[in-house]
PDB file of C-alpha atoms and ligand atoms in Angstrom:
ATOM      1  CA  MET A   4      -7.780   4.477   8.928  1.00  0.00           C
ATOM      2  CA  ALA A   5      -4.823   6.845   9.478  1.00  0.00           C
ATOM      3  CA  THR A   6      -3.748   6.632   5.881  1.00  0.00           C
ATOM      4  CA  LEU A   7      -0.053   6.514   5.077  1.00  0.00           C
ATOM      5  CA  GLY A   8      -0.953   8.484   1.959  1.00  0.00           C
ATOM      6  CA  ASP A   9      -0.866  11.425   4.353  1.00  0.00           C
ATOM      7  CA  PRO A  10       2.859  12.385   4.458  1.00  0.00           C
ATOM      8  CA  LYS A  11       2.651  13.108   8.198  1.00  0.00           C
ATOM      9  CA  ASN A  12       1.791   9.457   8.909  1.00  0.00           C
ATOM     10  CA  THR A  13       4.462   8.139   6.552  1.00  0.00           C
ATOM     11  CA  ILE A  14       7.130  10.284   8.268  1.00  0.00           C
ATOM     12  CA  GLU A  15       5.952   9.048  11.668  1.00  0.00           C
ATOM     13  CA  ILE A  16       6.402   5.406  10.641  1.00  0.00           C
ATOM     14  CA  LEU A  17       9.778   6.055   8.998  1.00  0.00           C
ATOM     15  CA  ASN A  18      11.045   7.785  12.153  1.00  0.00           C
ATOM     16  CA  LYS A  19       9.606   5.186  14.502  1.00  0.00           C
ATOM     17  CA  TYR A  20      11.576   2.426  12.747  1.00  0.00           C
ATOM     18  CA  HIS A  21      14.626   4.546  11.797  1.00  0.00           C
ATOM     19  CA  PHE A  22      13.990   3.424   8.232  1.00  0.00           C
ATOM     20  CA  ILE A  23      16.692   4.230   5.695  1.00  0.00           C
ATOM     21  CA  PHE A  24      15.649   4.375   2.019  1.00  0.00           C
ATOM     22  CA  GLN A  25      17.580   2.036  -0.247  1.00  0.00           C
ATOM     23  CA  LYS A  26      18.161   3.485  -3.688  1.00  0.00           C
ATOM     24  CA  LYS A  27      19.094   0.077  -5.115  1.00  0.00           C
ATOM     25  CA  PHE A  28      15.535  -1.127  -4.426  1.00  0.00           C
ATOM     26  CA  GLY A  29      13.880   1.830  -6.211  1.00  0.00           C
ATOM     27  CA  GLN A  30      12.173   2.978  -3.027  1.00  0.00           C
ATOM     28  CA  ASN A  31       9.893   5.977  -3.612  1.00  0.00           C
ATOM     29  CA  PHE A  32       6.850   5.736  -1.382  1.00  0.00           C
ATOM     30  CA  LEU A  33       3.516   7.225  -2.426  1.00  0.00           C
ATOM     31  CA  ILE A  34       2.249  10.117  -0.330  1.00  0.00           C
ATOM     32  CA  ASP A  35      -0.877  11.180  -2.204  1.00  0.00           C
ATOM     33  CA  THR A  36      -4.297   9.810  -1.307  1.00  0.00           C
ATOM     34  CA  HIS A  37      -5.855  10.903  -4.626  1.00  0.00           C
ATOM     35  CA  VAL A  38      -3.331   8.875  -6.604  1.00  0.00           C
ATOM     36  CA  LEU A  39      -3.911   5.843  -4.373  1.00  0.00           C
ATOM     37  CA  GLU A  40      -7.664   6.082  -4.869  1.00  0.00           C
ATOM     38  CA  LYS A  41      -7.219   6.440  -8.629  1.00  0.00           C
ATOM     39  CA  ILE A  42      -5.132   3.268  -8.788  1.00  0.00           C
ATOM     40  CA  ILE A  43      -7.665   1.217  -6.812  1.00  0.00           C
ATOM     41  CA  LYS A  44     -10.503   2.537  -8.982  1.00  0.00           C
ATOM     42  CA  ALA A  45      -8.670   1.963 -12.277  1.00  0.00           C
ATOM     43  CA  ALA A  46      -7.805  -1.613 -11.269  1.00  0.00           C
ATOM     44  CA  ASN A  47     -11.509  -2.129 -10.500  1.00  0.00           C
ATOM     45  CA  ILE A  48     -10.760  -3.982  -7.256  1.00  0.00           C
ATOM     46  CA  THR A  49     -13.753  -5.719  -5.654  1.00  0.00           C
ATOM     47  CA  LYS A  50     -14.321  -8.025  -2.686  1.00  0.00           C
ATOM     48  CA  ASP A  51     -14.126 -10.983  -5.097  1.00  0.00           C
ATOM     49  CA  ASP A  52     -10.539 -10.251  -6.030  1.00  0.00           C
ATOM     50  CA  MET A  53      -7.240 -11.693  -5.048  1.00  0.00           C
ATOM     51  CA  VAL A  54      -4.565  -9.050  -5.596  1.00  0.00           C
ATOM     52  CA  LEU A  55      -0.813  -9.422  -5.901  1.00  0.00           C
ATOM     53  CA  GLU A  56       1.058  -6.314  -4.828  1.00  0.00           C
ATOM     54  CA  ILE A  57       4.687  -6.047  -5.877  1.00  0.00           C
ATOM     55  CA  GLY A  58       6.800  -4.028  -3.426  1.00  0.00           C
ATOM     56  CA  PRO A  59       4.395  -2.897  -0.684  1.00  0.00           C
ATOM     57  CA  GLY A  60       6.996  -0.611   0.950  1.00  0.00           C
ATOM     58  CA  ILE A  61       5.529   0.442   4.309  1.00  0.00           C
ATOM     59  CA  GLY A  62       2.074  -0.728   3.182  1.00  0.00           C
ATOM     60  CA  THR A  63       0.586   2.528   1.895  1.00  0.00           C
ATOM     61  CA  MET A  64      -1.307   0.989  -1.027  1.00  0.00           C
ATOM     62  CA  THR A  65      -1.589  -2.392   0.699  1.00  0.00           C
ATOM     63  CA  GLN A  66      -3.962  -0.891   3.285  1.00  0.00           C
ATOM     64  CA  TYR A  67      -6.287   0.278   0.501  1.00  0.00           C
ATOM     65  CA  LEU A  68      -6.054  -3.132  -1.153  1.00  0.00           C
ATOM     66  CA  CYS A  69      -6.893  -4.935   2.103  1.00  0.00           C
ATOM     67  CA  GLU A  70      -9.953  -2.723   2.513  1.00  0.00           C
ATOM     68  CA  ASN A  71     -11.174  -3.315  -1.040  1.00  0.00           C
ATOM     69  CA  ALA A  72     -10.083  -6.825  -2.071  1.00  0.00           C
ATOM     70  CA  ARG A  73     -10.877 -10.303  -0.740  1.00  0.00           C
ATOM     71  CA  GLU A  74      -7.258 -11.295  -0.346  1.00  0.00           C
ATOM     72  CA  VAL A  75      -3.892  -9.610  -0.841  1.00  0.00           C
ATOM     73  CA  ILE A  76      -0.445 -11.097  -1.372  1.00  0.00           C
ATOM     74  CA  ALA A  77       2.369  -8.577  -0.997  1.00  0.00           C
ATOM     75  CA  VAL A  78       5.898  -9.483  -2.096  1.00  0.00           C
ATOM     76  CA  GLU A  79       8.641  -7.245  -0.671  1.00  0.00           C
ATOM     77  CA  ILE A  80      12.397  -7.742  -1.116  1.00  0.00           C
ATOM     78  CA  ASP A  81      13.605  -5.431   1.693  1.00  0.00           C
ATOM     79  CA  LYS A  82      13.721  -7.387   4.964  1.00  0.00           C
ATOM     80  CA  ASN A  83      13.785  -4.138   6.953  1.00  0.00           C
ATOM     81  CA  LEU A  84      10.223  -3.413   5.823  1.00  0.00           C
ATOM     82  CA  ILE A  85       8.763  -6.760   6.920  1.00  0.00           C
ATOM     83  CA  PRO A  86       8.358  -5.986  10.658  1.00  0.00           C
ATOM     84  CA  ILE A  87       6.854  -2.591   9.818  1.00  0.00           C
ATOM     85  CA  LEU A  88       4.259  -4.306   7.640  1.00  0.00           C
ATOM     86  CA  THR A  89       3.446  -7.344   9.750  1.00  0.00           C
ATOM     87  CA  GLN A  90       3.635  -5.816  13.221  1.00  0.00           C
ATOM     88  CA  ASP A  91       2.374  -2.343  12.503  1.00  0.00           C
ATOM     89  CA  THR A  92       0.792  -0.953   9.332  1.00  0.00           C
ATOM     90  CA  LEU A  93      -0.967  -4.180   8.252  1.00  0.00           C
ATOM     91  CA  SER A  94      -1.376  -5.853  11.642  1.00  0.00           C
ATOM     92  CA  LYS A  95      -5.124  -5.243  11.790  1.00  0.00           C
ATOM     93  CA  TYR A  96      -5.824  -7.044   8.501  1.00  0.00           C
ATOM     94  CA  ASP A  97      -6.371 -10.801   8.321  1.00  0.00           C
ATOM     95  CA  ASN A  98      -6.659 -10.933   4.520  1.00  0.00           C
ATOM     96  CA  VAL A  99      -3.019 -10.192   3.684  1.00  0.00           C
ATOM     97  CA  THR A 100       0.070 -12.384   3.333  1.00  0.00           C
ATOM     98  CA  VAL A 101       3.450 -10.663   3.237  1.00  0.00           C
ATOM     99  CA  ILE A 102       6.220 -12.576   1.479  1.00  0.00           C
ATOM    100  CA  ASN A 103       9.849 -11.473   1.905  1.00  0.00           C
ATOM    101  CA  GLU A 104      11.201 -12.362  -1.556  1.00  0.00           C
ATOM    102  CA  ASP A 105      12.559 -10.999  -4.794  1.00  0.00           C
ATOM    103  CA  ILE A 106       9.512 -10.913  -7.091  1.00  0.00           C
ATOM    104  CA  LEU A 107      11.674 -12.056 -10.010  1.00  0.00           C
ATOM    105  CA  LYS A 108      12.367 -15.300  -8.136  1.00  0.00           C
ATOM    106  CA  VAL A 109       8.784 -16.085  -7.133  1.00  0.00           C
ATOM    107  CA  ASP A 110       6.852 -18.718  -9.096  1.00  0.00           C
ATOM    108  CA  ILE A 111       3.743 -16.540  -9.395  1.00  0.00           C
ATOM    109  CA  LYS A 112       1.817 -19.047 -11.466  1.00  0.00           C
ATOM    110  CA  ALA A 113       2.214 -21.673  -8.744  1.00  0.00           C
ATOM    111  CA  LEU A 114       1.208 -19.088  -6.135  1.00  0.00           C
ATOM    112  CA  VAL A 115      -1.988 -18.228  -8.042  1.00  0.00           C
ATOM    113  CA  ASN A 116      -2.795 -21.910  -8.465  1.00  0.00           C
ATOM    114  CA  GLU A 117      -2.311 -22.552  -4.778  1.00  0.00           C
ATOM    115  CA  LYS A 118      -4.057 -19.451  -3.409  1.00  0.00           C
ATOM    116  CA  ASN A 119      -6.721 -18.719  -6.026  1.00  0.00           C
ATOM    117  CA  GLY A 120      -7.394 -22.096  -7.604  1.00  0.00           C
ATOM    118  CA  GLY A 121      -5.840 -20.850 -10.851  1.00  0.00           C
ATOM    119  CA  LYS A 122      -8.517 -18.138 -11.255  1.00  0.00           C
ATOM    120  CA  PRO A 123      -7.314 -14.746 -12.598  1.00  0.00           C
ATOM    121  CA  ILE A 124      -5.858 -12.301 -10.098  1.00  0.00           C
ATOM    122  CA  LYS A 125      -5.224  -8.560 -10.333  1.00  0.00           C
ATOM    123  CA  VAL A 126      -1.734  -7.132 -10.029  1.00  0.00           C
ATOM    124  CA  VAL A 127      -1.258  -3.704  -8.489  1.00  0.00           C
ATOM    125  CA  ALA A 128       2.042  -1.963  -7.792  1.00  0.00           C
ATOM    126  CA  ASN A 129       4.005   1.199  -7.555  1.00  0.00           C
ATOM    127  CA  LEU A 130       6.841  -0.604  -9.299  1.00  0.00           C
ATOM    128  CA  PRO A 131      10.544  -0.400  -8.544  1.00  0.00           C
ATOM    129  CA  TYR A 132      11.496   1.260 -11.857  1.00  0.00           C
ATOM    130  CA  TYR A 133      14.830  -0.539 -12.268  1.00  0.00           C
ATOM    131  CA  ILE A 134      13.025  -3.822 -13.021  1.00  0.00           C
ATOM    132  CA  THR A 135       9.773  -2.686 -14.666  1.00  0.00           C
ATOM    133  CA  THR A 136      10.287  -4.602 -17.918  1.00  0.00           C
ATOM    134  CA  PRO A 137      11.428  -7.943 -16.437  1.00  0.00           C
ATOM    135  CA  ILE A 138       8.514  -7.886 -13.971  1.00  0.00           C
ATOM    136  CA  ILE A 139       5.853  -7.176 -16.604  1.00  0.00           C
ATOM    137  CA  MET A 140       7.330  -9.485 -19.237  1.00  0.00           C
ATOM    138  CA  GLY A 141       7.811 -12.214 -16.617  1.00  0.00           C
ATOM    139  CA  LEU A 142       4.088 -12.078 -15.765  1.00  0.00           C
ATOM    140  CA  PHE A 143       3.088 -12.212 -19.440  1.00  0.00           C
ATOM    141  CA  GLU A 144       5.508 -14.890 -20.560  1.00  0.00           C
ATOM    142  CA  ALA A 145       4.721 -17.220 -17.666  1.00  0.00           C
ATOM    143  CA  HIS A 146       1.045 -16.968 -18.697  1.00  0.00           C
ATOM    144  CA  VAL A 147      -0.013 -16.195 -15.142  1.00  0.00           C
ATOM    145  CA  PRO A 148      -3.838 -15.957 -15.039  1.00  0.00           C
ATOM    146  CA  ILE A 149      -4.364 -12.211 -14.702  1.00  0.00           C
ATOM    147  CA  ASP A 150      -7.313  -9.897 -15.205  1.00  0.00           C
ATOM    148  CA  ASN A 151      -5.384  -6.633 -15.229  1.00  0.00           C
ATOM    149  CA  ILE A 152      -2.028  -5.186 -14.167  1.00  0.00           C
ATOM    150  CA  THR A 153      -2.368  -1.629 -12.855  1.00  0.00           C
ATOM    151  CA  VAL A 154       1.004  -0.137 -12.105  1.00  0.00           C
ATOM    152  CA  MET A 155       2.982   3.035 -11.561  1.00  0.00           C
ATOM    153  CA  VAL A 156       5.877   3.193 -14.000  1.00  0.00           C
ATOM    154  CA  GLN A 157       8.231   5.819 -15.367  1.00  0.00           C
ATOM    155  CA  LYS A 158       6.223   8.172 -17.640  1.00  0.00           C
ATOM    156  CA  GLU A 159       8.340   7.407 -20.726  1.00  0.00           C
ATOM    157  CA  VAL A 160       7.887   3.679 -20.205  1.00  0.00           C
ATOM    158  CA  ALA A 161       4.090   4.092 -20.013  1.00  0.00           C
ATOM    159  CA  GLU A 162       4.192   6.027 -23.285  1.00  0.00           C
ATOM    160  CA  ARG A 163       6.319   3.345 -24.949  1.00  0.00           C
ATOM    161  CA  MET A 164       3.891   0.655 -23.829  1.00  0.00           C
ATOM    162  CA  GLN A 165       0.942   2.294 -25.526  1.00  0.00           C
ATOM    163  CA  SER A 166       2.497   3.719 -28.718  1.00  0.00           C
ATOM    164  CA  GLY A 167       2.112   2.386 -32.262  1.00  0.00           C
ATOM    165  CA  PRO A 168       4.064   2.430 -35.563  1.00  0.00           C
ATOM    166  CA  GLY A 169       5.185   5.884 -36.661  1.00  0.00           C
ATOM    167  CA  SER A 170       5.858   7.104 -33.128  1.00  0.00           C
ATOM    168  CA  LYS A 171       9.435   7.530 -31.854  1.00  0.00           C
ATOM    169  CA  ASP A 172       8.363   5.670 -28.705  1.00  0.00           C
ATOM    170  CA  TYR A 173       7.309   2.566 -30.662  1.00  0.00           C
ATOM    171  CA  GLY A 174       9.559  -0.406 -29.960  1.00  0.00           C
ATOM    172  CA  ALA A 175       9.921  -3.983 -28.775  1.00  0.00           C
ATOM    173  CA  LEU A 176       8.218  -3.139 -25.460  1.00  0.00           C
ATOM    174  CA  SER A 177       5.148  -1.637 -27.219  1.00  0.00           C
ATOM    175  CA  LEU A 178       4.729  -4.770 -29.306  1.00  0.00           C
ATOM    176  CA  ALA A 179       5.269  -7.160 -26.427  1.00  0.00           C
ATOM    177  CA  VAL A 180       2.769  -5.369 -24.183  1.00  0.00           C
ATOM    178  CA  GLN A 181       0.156  -5.010 -26.928  1.00  0.00           C
ATOM    179  CA  TYR A 182       0.461  -8.663 -27.898  1.00  0.00           C
ATOM    180  CA  TYR A 183      -0.681  -9.672 -24.425  1.00  0.00           C
ATOM    181  CA  ALA A 184      -2.785  -6.731 -23.257  1.00  0.00           C
ATOM    182  CA  ASP A 185      -4.688  -3.559 -23.950  1.00  0.00           C
ATOM    183  CA  PRO A 186      -2.764  -0.626 -22.396  1.00  0.00           C
ATOM    184  CA  TYR A 187      -4.451   2.504 -21.001  1.00  0.00           C
ATOM    185  CA  ILE A 188      -2.681   5.395 -19.268  1.00  0.00           C
ATOM    186  CA  VAL A 189      -4.795   6.258 -16.237  1.00  0.00           C
ATOM    187  CA  ALA A 190      -2.916   9.307 -14.918  1.00  0.00           C
ATOM    188  CA  ASN A 191       0.360  11.161 -14.978  1.00  0.00           C
ATOM    189  CA  VAL A 192       1.901  11.508 -11.535  1.00  0.00           C
ATOM    190  CA  PRO A 193       4.457  14.221 -10.672  1.00  0.00           C
ATOM    191  CA  PRO A 194       7.537  13.606  -8.464  1.00  0.00           C
ATOM    192  CA  ASN A 195       6.060  15.477  -5.481  1.00  0.00           C
ATOM    193  CA  CYS A 196       3.579  12.629  -4.906  1.00  0.00           C
ATOM    194  CA  PHE A 197       6.450  10.447  -3.646  1.00  0.00           C
ATOM    195  CA  MET A 198       8.897  10.356  -0.763  1.00  0.00           C
ATOM    196  CA  PRO A 199      11.743  10.724  -1.630  1.00  0.00           C
ATOM    197  CA  ARG A 200      10.972  12.443  -4.949  1.00  0.00           C
ATOM    198  CA  PRO A 201      12.129  10.461  -7.993  1.00  0.00           C
ATOM    199  CA  ASN A 202      14.010  12.445 -10.640  1.00  0.00           C
ATOM    200  CA  VAL A 203      11.666  11.257 -13.400  1.00  0.00           C
ATOM    201  CA  GLY A 204       7.961  11.724 -14.091  1.00  0.00           C
ATOM    202  CA  SER A 205       5.635   8.785 -13.441  1.00  0.00           C
ATOM    203  CA  ALA A 206       2.371   7.456 -14.817  1.00  0.00           C
ATOM    204  CA  VAL A 207      -0.197   4.873 -13.802  1.00  0.00           C
ATOM    205  CA  ILE A 208      -0.913   2.430 -16.613  1.00  0.00           C
ATOM    206  CA  ARG A 209      -3.505  -0.338 -16.696  1.00  0.00           C
ATOM    207  CA  LEU A 210      -2.812  -3.371 -18.854  1.00  0.00           C
ATOM    208  CA  THR A 211      -5.993  -5.375 -19.386  1.00  0.00           C
ATOM    209  CA  LEU A 212      -5.041  -8.846 -20.534  1.00  0.00           C
ATOM    210  CA  HIS A 213      -6.640 -10.111 -23.739  1.00  0.00           C
ATOM    211  CA  GLN A 214      -9.071 -12.926 -23.028  1.00  0.00           C
ATOM    212  CA  ASP A 215      -8.676 -14.170 -26.594  1.00  0.00           C
ATOM    213  CA  ALA A 216      -5.435 -13.213 -28.290  1.00  0.00           C
ATOM    214  CA  PRO A 217      -6.335 -10.773 -31.095  1.00  0.00           C
ATOM    215  CA  ILE A 218      -3.170 -11.792 -32.934  1.00  0.00           C
ATOM    216  CA  ARG A 219      -2.354 -15.408 -33.647  1.00  0.00           C
ATOM    217  CA  VAL A 220       1.147 -16.532 -34.506  1.00  0.00           C
ATOM    218  CA  LYS A 221       2.575 -20.021 -34.976  1.00  0.00           C
ATOM    219  CA  ASP A 222       5.747 -19.372 -32.964  1.00  0.00           C
ATOM    220  CA  GLU A 223       5.528 -16.642 -30.308  1.00  0.00           C
ATOM    221  CA  GLN A 224       9.226 -16.836 -29.419  1.00  0.00           C
ATOM    222  CA  LEU A 225      10.337 -16.528 -33.023  1.00  0.00           C
ATOM    223  CA  MET A 226       8.103 -13.466 -33.443  1.00  0.00           C
ATOM    224  CA  PHE A 227       9.767 -11.774 -30.464  1.00  0.00           C
ATOM    225  CA  ARG A 228      13.213 -12.623 -31.863  1.00  0.00           C
ATOM    226  CA  LEU A 229      12.198 -10.927 -35.126  1.00  0.00           C
ATOM    227  CA  ILE A 230      10.892  -7.901 -33.211  1.00  0.00           C
ATOM    228  CA  ARG A 231      14.095  -7.567 -31.176  1.00  0.00           C
ATOM    229  CA  ALA A 232      16.225  -7.916 -34.311  1.00  0.00           C
ATOM    230  CA  SER A 233      14.213  -5.181 -36.066  1.00  0.00           C
ATOM    231  CA  PHE A 234      14.471  -2.686 -33.238  1.00  0.00           C
ATOM    232  CA  ASN A 235      18.081  -3.436 -32.267  1.00  0.00           C
ATOM    233  CA  GLN A 236      19.053  -1.686 -35.451  1.00  0.00           C
ATOM    234  CA  ARG A 237      16.259   0.832 -35.785  1.00  0.00           C
ATOM    235  CA  ARG A 238      17.895   2.828 -38.550  1.00  0.00           C
ATOM    236  CA  LYS A 239      18.560  -0.194 -40.760  1.00  0.00           C
ATOM    237  CA  THR A 240      16.053  -1.779 -43.119  1.00  0.00           C
ATOM    238  CA  LEU A 241      14.013  -4.717 -41.846  1.00  0.00           C
ATOM    239  CA  ALA A 242      15.958  -7.049 -44.197  1.00  0.00           C
ATOM    240  CA  ASN A 243      19.335  -5.914 -42.817  1.00  0.00           C
ATOM    241  CA  GLY A 244      18.127  -6.034 -39.211  1.00  0.00           C
ATOM    242  CA  LEU A 245      16.997  -9.642 -39.618  1.00  0.00           C
ATOM    243  CA  ASN A 246      20.157 -10.579 -41.519  1.00  0.00           C
ATOM    244  CA  ASN A 247      22.518  -9.121 -38.927  1.00  0.00           C
ATOM    245  CA  SER A 248      20.837 -10.637 -35.869  1.00  0.00           C
ATOM    246  CA  SER A 249      22.778 -13.267 -33.951  1.00  0.00           C
ATOM    247  CA  GLU A 250      19.436 -14.623 -32.689  1.00  0.00           C
ATOM    248  CA  LEU A 251      18.256 -15.588 -36.205  1.00  0.00           C
ATOM    249  CA  SER A 252      19.657 -17.866 -38.873  1.00  0.00           C
ATOM    250  CA  PHE A 253      17.531 -17.324 -41.994  1.00  0.00           C
ATOM    251  CA  SER A 254      19.367 -16.912 -45.295  1.00  0.00           C
ATOM    252  CA  LYS A 255      19.343 -13.529 -47.037  1.00  0.00           C
ATOM    253  CA  GLU A 256      17.220 -15.005 -49.829  1.00  0.00           C
ATOM    254  CA  THR A 257      14.623 -16.410 -47.406  1.00  0.00           C
ATOM    255  CA  ILE A 258      14.350 -13.046 -45.649  1.00  0.00           C
ATOM    256  CA  GLU A 259      13.912 -11.171 -48.939  1.00  0.00           C
ATOM    257  CA  LYS A 260      11.319 -13.666 -50.132  1.00  0.00           C
ATOM    258  CA  ALA A 261       9.382 -13.389 -46.859  1.00  0.00           C
ATOM    259  CA  ILE A 262       9.353  -9.574 -46.944  1.00  0.00           C
ATOM    260  CA  ASN A 263       8.134  -9.765 -50.516  1.00  0.00           C
ATOM    261  CA  GLN A 264       5.344 -12.195 -49.547  1.00  0.00           C
ATOM    262  CA  LEU A 265       4.338  -9.866 -46.723  1.00  0.00           C
ATOM    263  CA  GLY A 266       3.539  -7.344 -49.455  1.00  0.00           C
ATOM    264  CA  VAL A 267       5.632  -4.442 -48.181  1.00  0.00           C
ATOM    265  CA  THR A 268       8.399  -2.508 -49.886  1.00  0.00           C
ATOM    266  CA  PRO A 269      11.819  -4.291 -49.630  1.00  0.00           C
ATOM    267  CA  THR A 270      13.410  -1.173 -48.073  1.00  0.00           C
ATOM    268  CA  ILE A 271      10.884  -0.952 -45.238  1.00  0.00           C
ATOM    269  CA  ARG A 272      12.216  -0.432 -41.717  1.00  0.00           C
ATOM    270  CA  GLY A 273      11.114  -2.735 -38.921  1.00  0.00           C
ATOM    271  CA  GLU A 274       9.728   0.206 -36.970  1.00  0.00           C
ATOM    272  CA  ALA A 275       7.030   0.677 -39.641  1.00  0.00           C
ATOM    273  CA  LEU A 276       5.549  -2.791 -39.110  1.00  0.00           C
ATOM    274  CA  THR A 277       2.420  -3.418 -37.062  1.00  0.00           C
ATOM    275  CA  LEU A 278       2.041  -6.318 -34.635  1.00  0.00           C
ATOM    276  CA  GLU A 279      -0.172  -8.102 -37.204  1.00  0.00           C
ATOM    277  CA  GLN A 280       2.607  -7.764 -39.793  1.00  0.00           C
ATOM    278  CA  PHE A 281       5.259  -9.130 -37.433  1.00  0.00           C
ATOM    279  CA  ALA A 282       2.983 -12.119 -36.750  1.00  0.00           C
ATOM    280  CA  LYS A 283       2.411 -12.679 -40.468  1.00  0.00           C
ATOM    281  CA  LEU A 284       6.130 -12.353 -41.223  1.00  0.00           C
ATOM    282  CA  THR A 285       6.855 -14.988 -38.554  1.00  0.00           C
ATOM    283  CA  ASP A 286       4.399 -17.440 -40.106  1.00  0.00           C
ATOM    284  CA  ILE A 287       5.805 -16.815 -43.604  1.00  0.00           C
ATOM    285  CA  LEU A 288       9.409 -17.352 -42.452  1.00  0.00           C
ATOM    286  CA  LEU A 289       8.413 -20.567 -40.686  1.00  0.00           C
ATOM    287  CA  GLU A 290       6.706 -21.870 -43.771  1.00  0.00           C
ATOM    288  CA  LEU A 291       9.595 -20.926 -46.075  1.00  0.00           C
ATOM    289  CA  SER A 292      12.167 -22.562 -43.829  1.00  0.00           C
ATOM    290  CA  ASN A 293      10.092 -25.755 -43.499  1.00  0.00           C
ATOM    291  CA  ASN A 294       9.987 -26.172 -47.265  1.00  0.00           C
TER     292      ASN A 294
HETATM  293  N1  LIG B  21       4.149   0.321  -2.667  1.00  0.00           N
HETATM  294  C1  LIG B  21       4.940   1.277  -1.927  1.00  0.00           C
HETATM  295  C2  LIG B  21       4.365   2.662  -2.137  1.00  0.00           C
HETATM  296  O1  LIG B  21       3.644   2.850  -3.118  1.00  0.00           O
HETATM  297  O2  LIG B  21       4.617   3.550  -1.336  1.00  0.00           O
HETATM  298  C3  LIG B  21       6.418   1.238  -2.309  1.00  0.00           C
HETATM  299  C4  LIG B  21       6.752   1.458  -3.766  1.00  0.00           C
HETATM  300  S1  LIG B  21       8.471   1.596  -4.127  1.00  0.00           S
HETATM  301  C5  LIG B  21       8.415   2.472  -5.665  1.00  0.00           C
HETATM  302  C6  LIG B  21       8.963  -0.007  -4.699  1.00  0.00           C
HETATM  303  C7  LIG B  21       8.973  -1.105  -3.658  1.00  0.00           C
HETATM  304  O3  LIG B  21       9.402  -2.333  -4.282  1.00  0.00           O
HETATM  305  C8  LIG B  21       9.931  -0.874  -2.505  1.00  0.00           C
HETATM  306  O4  LIG B  21       9.296  -1.166  -1.301  1.00  0.00           O
HETATM  307  C9  LIG B  21      11.086  -1.857  -2.752  1.00  0.00           C
HETATM  308  O5  LIG B  21      11.768  -2.271  -1.586  1.00  0.00           O
HETATM  309  C10 LIG B  21      10.352  -2.999  -3.441  1.00  0.00           C
HETATM  310  N2  LIG B  21      11.184  -3.836  -4.319  1.00  0.00           N
HETATM  311  C11 LIG B  21      12.282  -3.467  -5.036  1.00  0.00           C
HETATM  312  N3  LIG B  21      12.774  -4.508  -5.740  1.00  0.00           N
HETATM  313  C12 LIG B  21      11.975  -5.570  -5.471  1.00  0.00           C
HETATM  314  C13 LIG B  21      11.979  -6.936  -5.888  1.00  0.00           C
HETATM  315  N4  LIG B  21      12.898  -7.402  -6.726  1.00  0.00           N
HETATM  316  N5  LIG B  21      11.024  -7.768  -5.389  1.00  0.00           N
HETATM  317  C14 LIG B  21      10.073  -7.293  -4.529  1.00  0.00           C
HETATM  318  N6  LIG B  21      10.028  -6.019  -4.106  1.00  0.00           N
HETATM  319  C15 LIG B  21      10.953  -5.152  -4.564  1.00  0.00           C
END
């Protein structure tokens, strides 16, 4: 296979089709075979797997996926890339379906039901960075059956996803990711592994979805409203953050009582709370407001 991970081959394809990079689509194509191999290995792709690739570009990673997986579905928004994929770089593979769509508009759960009988898939992508969070949260919140999500993201975002209380990177994204999955940073990837070079560092992160949720909470959505309220006003106390939020309507007394029942100091900041504590606080608030 004349891999597109070799920059010479990527340039040849780009010239052949007079392809013009579109900044608005976050187009930075991978040109490093070692990184590609690392992603495939970290995702643990086997011939049993159905893989969803978000944003195949000219098909650089898609070729590796087709070689290693049973079936690949690649969703690409840029219509100019579709003929390159279907008529050229992926034309020799019969185990790939290219869909010209915005991933944020695709009903992925329905797709997995239809194509994989509802069995868990793997998601692999060198993500368009401008929509990293909506893509990942969309997959989690829709409860798409997924084994793992192995993706290239901005380095800082990878760090936020895996940090805990006490770190400056800890925030709503850390808690959301860790509620659904176990994050692991596979590799840091410098800008020269891409064409064109992005002006930020990148990292590959694998999110292995929890089979059984380690944290149980009575109202998932309420917990995430509490988390957002706490981190919207990072420098305020937890009590003030919850009081000031337009997304919440608990009285000041209820909030103070709940924080007291949680067994933490009343002046604690939200950023000091663990995921377990946010879950417990949610359950306490629910119980107090039902009484
Ligand atoms: N996978 C290729 C690679 O590694 O070389 C390309 C990665 S590039 C960082 C991101 C890709 O996502 C681009 O091909 C871009 O056109 C595509 N993309 C951007 N927004 C998208 C969206 N909303 N839905 C689907 N694909 C999108």
